[in-house]
């Protein structure tokens, strides 16, 4: 029992959930993360190492240290509130997929070697896509397929990288890899990059997440990108290129988030922006920065989960999530409004909320390493976060002009789940020492010093002022039904259009060649036409002749090459 | 008794075949055929056990000592293949009962089982014998039986398909026979062991090399190596479902076995590398994987789609043989076993659909997955195995194949193997999309789950796919031993 791999409990629970209904199923959903969390807390020590033998090869299914344990706790917490949030859902498929998905995330962070990681990496992809497909719409089906293609591509790259890595070094251990490992390093790096939504590789996220079910998006936002952040932190800590990638990730989604109308897609963009902070932290690679990155992952899962849950509640009650159609909902959903504001304050890094204590570590590390310009860019990104996630989300959903929608408060289980998450946000924000104690690297750091609090508060108030001013002047981009072009334009429009043109050209060429060939054949046919064999020979459904041709051709090649020494 | 097993494996089905043919209609012919197949499976299991524990078995037919008499010579390689063939037959026959009643005219049922047993005789005979001319005889027995079996299909195209296969199969067999004749003219013997000792002295002769070329090309046609695969899609598509299951899981596998035997036992180690054979296999393997996978994507008939996928899978085996290394051969042998499992499971599931709706074109099966959840589940798991998802048998084969390719630094082959998996995602996805995500067609409104007698064998193979994806002691262990025998590390 003591060294049971944590993912097993989730997989067993998935099996049980498939055959139970009603109260027992709800109990399993709630108990699994709690039991697993306690198991991690009590039984598994940093340094645990369990291997399982498969085809004369040792799969390290449980390799624990403080880094993986931190993510282990986080995933248990996330699947607990996501499970609570989804208690009312009757759809078996979603529950089973959700548990396998969460279990695979746990499996991935405790993997000790690249092959085990690859197995869970693929399981993550396959189980999560069902959360998108479960929405049941045509859009969701197609977005799910595009999502799956990206995820499987990432898995294939990881496997290829792992094999090359093994070939070069003779080891498959999942430790620091680094880009110095040559092609193997780059393959694995890009595999991780796809899952953590690097710029231009990110469109699966903004494309897929908003199409998932109300409860599915909450799960999706918690696991996939965080597993990737964990993998980057373990494999590529301190790679300088990550700093620039991270800063880009933190900045560019701001613009999309401001003009986007679908509020869950706004959150998806803001998810990339937050992962940008983590990637930057990993790129800096000092102990403080790495701690900041994983701490920010920890708080991000909780506050982003909270925001996705509140938007999910709105979607669940009103059936609509476009900023242009909502407004004035605080009258019908006051509790959801309040909880959403807690999430918004946390993501905007208000002092006393969880975002503040983790994001500030990355910012301080940037300053310490003398990246002044990048620090300014990140400051801009922080202000942007406040704009689109801190103000835009609650403002357009719950206040703004009254849309006239009157509905009920969110269901009780949703409120409980959101309250748990909100309480955690405030707890981490006010008592950060408990989170800091879990962090993998030893660092003395305390966020509540005067300059820091003051700087952040100023930043937030001036951005708030900017929002109010822009809104009053009518300069703020209005919420409109629109389609915004993103990197996915390349493969959803440019490539198909290009392919169509090429095909068109080819078809033209084929048609003209065919007419010539047919005319020629016609001539031959006229000559042989009278013999009955010709009919069979020219008929398409009779390829025996071509077979005979091929077998003679191969024999001839074989003999020519072999007997006359014409081999290359 | 134990010493006669090798003979019994061939003689029992051979004698039962005419008996079954004259039995009255009804279920009696089926019962006899099933008992014969099941006892063959047991015998083959005992034979493999005996070979693994007591070493190579040599059985002299009629007491005539080799090299003059015919010798049955069993080592780990053919015992393994014989076990695959007999087991698949024993699993296919319970499935045959209902499927054949639905798809084959009642008056032909006893003849159908008789032909099945003859086909089994031929395939087992090929694996047992140690005489290259005897291989030809059994090859013809199994081929003639399978031409008859294919022609039993309900659609008229079945006749054309069978006739086409007959012509092409005969060409292949003739090539093989010409090769055997050429070699006999120089060595004066047909016994494999004897050939192995005589051939090294006459390898420089052009006649021998020509004979080698004829044999290789002839067998390449029998195993449907690209581009000699043109007979396969039609034959698999129009044959009765149960025949497709049986042939897909066994016939091409036995041809692969013959190829291995000729390349590595009859001809001395390293001879193949001096001929263009290894390049031929690598080029044909790569071209086959890509072309056949792409063709599979465009098929509108599920059986035809799976048939093209079979051609692609044969490409993987041929590629493994082309590497001519112990790992490459292990990969080929493991894939031989695993592919029998996955294609068996998939064709059985498709047969269950045919049993219910009488068709397997894409537009006729829309949405049936929801009405037939167990059949659909079998297709999903079989499909995942075909793709090579970890936890299924397909992953094990692909893994060994990639390792073998890396050993040779064959980067193009690695890329081809991995992109072959991606193409498999597309065509498996196409089946799943049609079965589950498309709205139900009118014809499929009243469809219910397939009968339990069809589901049990299907799921036996599906579970075997998962089991052999996790526990590889049997498959990889035996395949490694067999590969060691072939590349000459005599254990």
Coordinates of C-alpha atoms in Angstrom, one line a residue, chain B residues 205-429:
Chain B
X205 CA 26.4 -20.3 -59.7
X206 CA 24.1 -18.0 -61.6
X207 CA 21.5 -20.8 -61.7
X208 CA 21.3 -20.8 -57.9
X209 CA 21.0 -17.1 -57.6
X210 CA 18.3 -17.1 -60.3
X211 CA 16.4 -19.8 -58.4
X212 CA 16.7 -17.7 -55.2
X213 CA 15.3 -14.7 -57.0
X214 CA 12.3 -16.7 -58.4
X215 CA 11.5 -18.1 -54.9
X216 CA 11.7 -14.7 -53.2
X217 CA 9.5 -13.0 -55.8
X218 CA 7.0 -15.8 -55.8
X219 CA 6.6 -15.8 -52.0
X220 CA 6.5 -12.0 -52.0
X221 CA 3.3 -12.3 -54.1
X222 CA 1.9 -14.8 -51.7
X223 CA 2.4 -12.6 -48.7
X224 CA 1.0 -9.6 -50.6
X225 CA 4.1 -7.5 -50.5
X226 CA 3.6 -4.1 -52.1
X227 CA 3.2 -3.8 -55.2
X228 CA 2.3 -7.5 -55.5
X229 CA -0.8 -7.0 -53.3
X230 CA -3.4 -6.3 -55.9
X231 CA -5.2 -9.6 -55.3
X232 CA -5.6 -9.0 -51.6
X233 CA -8.1 -6.1 -51.3
X234 CA -10.7 -7.8 -53.6
X235 CA -10.3 -11.2 -52.0
X236 CA -10.7 -9.9 -48.5
X237 CA -13.6 -7.6 -49.4
X238 CA -15.8 -10.1 -51.2
X239 CA -15.0 -13.3 -49.2
X240 CA -17.6 -14.3 -46.5
X241 CA -16.7 -12.5 -43.3
X242 CA -15.4 -15.6 -41.5
X243 CA -13.2 -16.5 -44.4
X244 CA -11.7 -13.0 -44.3
X245 CA -11.0 -13.4 -40.6
X246 CA -9.3 -16.7 -41.1
X247 CA -7.2 -15.8 -44.1
X248 CA -6.3 -12.3 -42.9
X249 CA -5.0 -13.8 -39.6
X250 CA -3.2 -16.8 -41.0
X251 CA -2.5 -17.0 -44.8
X252 CA -0.1 -14.1 -45.2
X253 CA 1.6 -15.0 -41.9
X254 CA 2.5 -18.4 -43.1
X255 CA 3.9 -16.9 -46.3
X256 CA 6.1 -14.6 -44.1
X257 CA 7.3 -17.7 -42.3
X258 CA 8.3 -19.4 -45.6
X259 CA 10.2 -16.3 -46.6
X260 CA 12.1 -16.4 -43.3
X261 CA 12.9 -20.0 -43.7
X262 CA 14.2 -19.7 -47.3
X263 CA 16.2 -16.5 -46.5
X264 CA 17.9 -17.6 -43.3
X265 CA 17.8 -21.4 -42.9
X266 CA 17.9 -22.9 -46.4
X267 CA 20.3 -20.3 -47.8
X268 CA 23.3 -19.6 -45.6
X269 CA 23.6 -16.7 -43.2
X270 CA 24.5 -13.5 -44.9
X271 CA 23.7 -14.7 -48.4
X272 CA 20.6 -12.5 -48.6
X273 CA 22.7 -9.5 -47.9
X274 CA 24.8 -10.2 -50.9
X275 CA 21.7 -10.2 -53.2
X276 CA 19.4 -7.3 -53.7
X277 CA 16.8 -9.0 -51.5
X278 CA 17.4 -6.9 -48.4
X279 CA 17.2 -3.6 -50.3
X280 CA 14.1 -4.9 -52.1
X281 CA 12.4 -5.6 -48.8
X282 CA 13.2 -2.3 -47.3
X283 CA 12.1 -0.3 -50.3
X284 CA 8.9 -2.4 -50.8
X285 CA 8.2 -2.3 -47.1
X286 CA 8.5 1.5 -46.9
X287 CA 6.5 2.0 -50.1
X288 CA 3.9 -0.5 -48.9
X289 CA 3.4 1.2 -45.5
X290 CA 2.9 4.6 -47.0
X291 CA 0.9 3.8 -50.1
X292 CA -1.4 1.2 -48.6
X293 CA -2.1 3.3 -45.6
X294 CA -3.0 6.2 -47.8
X295 CA -5.2 3.9 -49.9
X296 CA -6.9 2.7 -46.8
X297 CA -7.9 6.3 -45.9
X298 CA -9.8 6.6 -49.1
X299 CA -11.8 3.4 -48.9
X300 CA -15.6 3.5 -48.6
X301 CA -15.9 -0.1 -47.6
X302 CA -14.7 -1.1 -44.1
X303 CA -13.5 -4.5 -45.1
X304 CA -11.6 -3.0 -48.0
X305 CA -10.2 -0.4 -45.7
X306 CA -8.9 -3.1 -43.3
X307 CA -7.6 -5.1 -46.3
X308 CA -5.4 -2.2 -47.4
X309 CA -4.3 -1.8 -43.8
X310 CA -3.2 -5.4 -43.9
X311 CA -1.1 -4.7 -46.9
X312 CA 0.5 -1.8 -44.9
X313 CA 1.1 -4.1 -41.9
X314 CA 2.7 -6.7 -44.2
X315 CA 5.0 -3.8 -45.1
X316 CA 6.1 -3.5 -41.4
X317 CA 6.9 -7.2 -41.3
X318 CA 8.8 -7.1 -44.6
X319 CA 10.7 -4.0 -43.3
X320 CA 11.7 -6.0 -40.2
X321 CA 13.0 -8.8 -42.4
X322 CA 14.8 -6.4 -44.6
X323 CA 16.9 -5.2 -41.6
X324 CA 18.2 -8.8 -41.5
X325 CA 19.2 -8.4 -37.8
X326 CA 18.1 -10.4 -34.7
X327 CA 16.0 -7.4 -33.5
X328 CA 14.5 -6.9 -37.0
X329 CA 13.4 -10.5 -37.2
X330 CA 12.1 -10.4 -33.6
X331 CA 10.0 -7.4 -34.6
X332 CA 8.8 -9.2 -37.7
X333 CA 7.8 -12.3 -35.8
X334 CA 6.2 -10.4 -33.0
X335 CA 4.2 -8.3 -35.5
X336 CA 3.2 -11.5 -37.3
X337 CA 1.6 -12.7 -34.1
X338 CA 0.2 -9.4 -33.0
X339 CA -1.2 -8.5 -36.4
X340 CA -3.0 -11.9 -36.4
X341 CA -4.6 -10.8 -33.2
X342 CA -5.7 -7.3 -34.2
X343 CA -6.8 -8.1 -37.7
X344 CA -8.6 -11.2 -36.4
X345 CA -10.5 -9.0 -33.9
X346 CA -11.3 -6.2 -36.3
X347 CA -12.5 -8.5 -39.1
X348 CA -14.6 -10.4 -36.6
X349 CA -16.2 -7.2 -35.4
X350 CA -16.9 -6.1 -38.9
X351 CA -18.4 -9.5 -39.6
X352 CA -20.7 -9.0 -36.7
X353 CA -21.9 -5.8 -38.4
X354 CA -22.4 -7.6 -41.6
X355 CA -24.3 -10.2 -39.7
X356 CA -26.7 -7.5 -38.5
X357 CA -27.1 -5.2 -41.5
X358 CA -25.8 -7.3 -44.3
X359 CA -23.4 -4.6 -45.5
X360 CA -20.2 -2.8 -44.6
X361 CA -20.1 0.3 -46.8
X362 CA -19.4 3.5 -44.8
X363 CA -22.8 5.1 -45.5
X364 CA -24.7 1.9 -44.5
X365 CA -23.1 1.7 -41.0
X366 CA -23.6 5.3 -39.9
X367 CA -24.3 5.4 -36.2
X368 CA -24.4 1.7 -35.7
X369 CA -21.8 1.9 -32.9
X370 CA -24.4 3.2 -30.6
X371 CA -26.7 0.3 -31.3
X372 CA -23.9 -2.3 -31.1
X373 CA -21.7 -1.0 -28.2
X374 CA -19.8 -4.3 -27.7
X375 CA -19.0 -4.6 -31.4
X376 CA -18.0 -1.0 -31.5
X377 CA -15.8 -1.4 -28.4
X378 CA -14.0 -4.2 -30.2
X379 CA -13.4 -2.0 -33.2
X380 CA -12.1 0.8 -31.0
X381 CA -9.6 -1.4 -29.1
X382 CA -8.6 -3.3 -32.2
X383 CA -8.1 0.0 -33.9
X384 CA -6.0 1.4 -31.1
X385 CA -3.8 -1.7 -31.4
X386 CA -3.5 -1.1 -35.1
X387 CA -2.3 2.4 -34.4
X388 CA 0.1 1.1 -31.8
X389 CA -1.2 2.8 -28.7
X390 CA 0.7 1.8 -25.6
X391 CA -1.0 -0.9 -23.6
X392 CA -2.0 -2.8 -26.8
X393 CA -0.2 -5.5 -28.7
X394 CA 0.4 -3.2 -31.6
X395 CA 2.6 -1.0 -29.5
X396 CA 5.0 -3.8 -28.8
X397 CA 5.5 -4.6 -32.4
X398 CA 6.1 -1.0 -33.4
X399 CA 8.5 -0.6 -30.5
X400 CA 10.7 -3.5 -31.6
X401 CA 10.5 -2.3 -35.1
X402 CA 11.6 1.2 -34.2
X403 CA 14.4 -0.2 -32.1
X404 CA 15.6 -2.4 -35.0
X405 CA 15.5 0.6 -37.3
X406 CA 17.5 2.7 -34.9
X407 CA 20.1 -0.1 -34.6
X408 CA 20.8 0.3 -38.3
X409 CA 20.6 4.1 -38.1
X410 CA 17.8 3.8 -40.7
X411 CA 16.3 7.2 -40.0
X412 CA 14.0 7.1 -43.0
X413 CA 12.5 3.8 -41.8
X414 CA 12.0 5.3 -38.3
X415 CA 10.1 8.2 -39.8
X416 CA 8.1 5.9 -42.0
X417 CA 7.1 3.7 -39.1
X418 CA 6.0 6.6 -37.0
X419 CA 4.1 8.3 -39.9
X420 CA 2.5 5.0 -40.6
X421 CA 1.0 5.2 -37.2
X422 CA -0.3 8.7 -37.9
X423 CA -2.0 7.4 -41.1
X424 CA -3.5 4.6 -39.1
X425 CA -5.0 7.2 -36.7
X426 CA -6.7 8.7 -39.7
X427 CA -8.3 5.5 -41.1
X428 CA -9.2 4.1 -37.7
X429 CA -10.7 7.5 -36.9

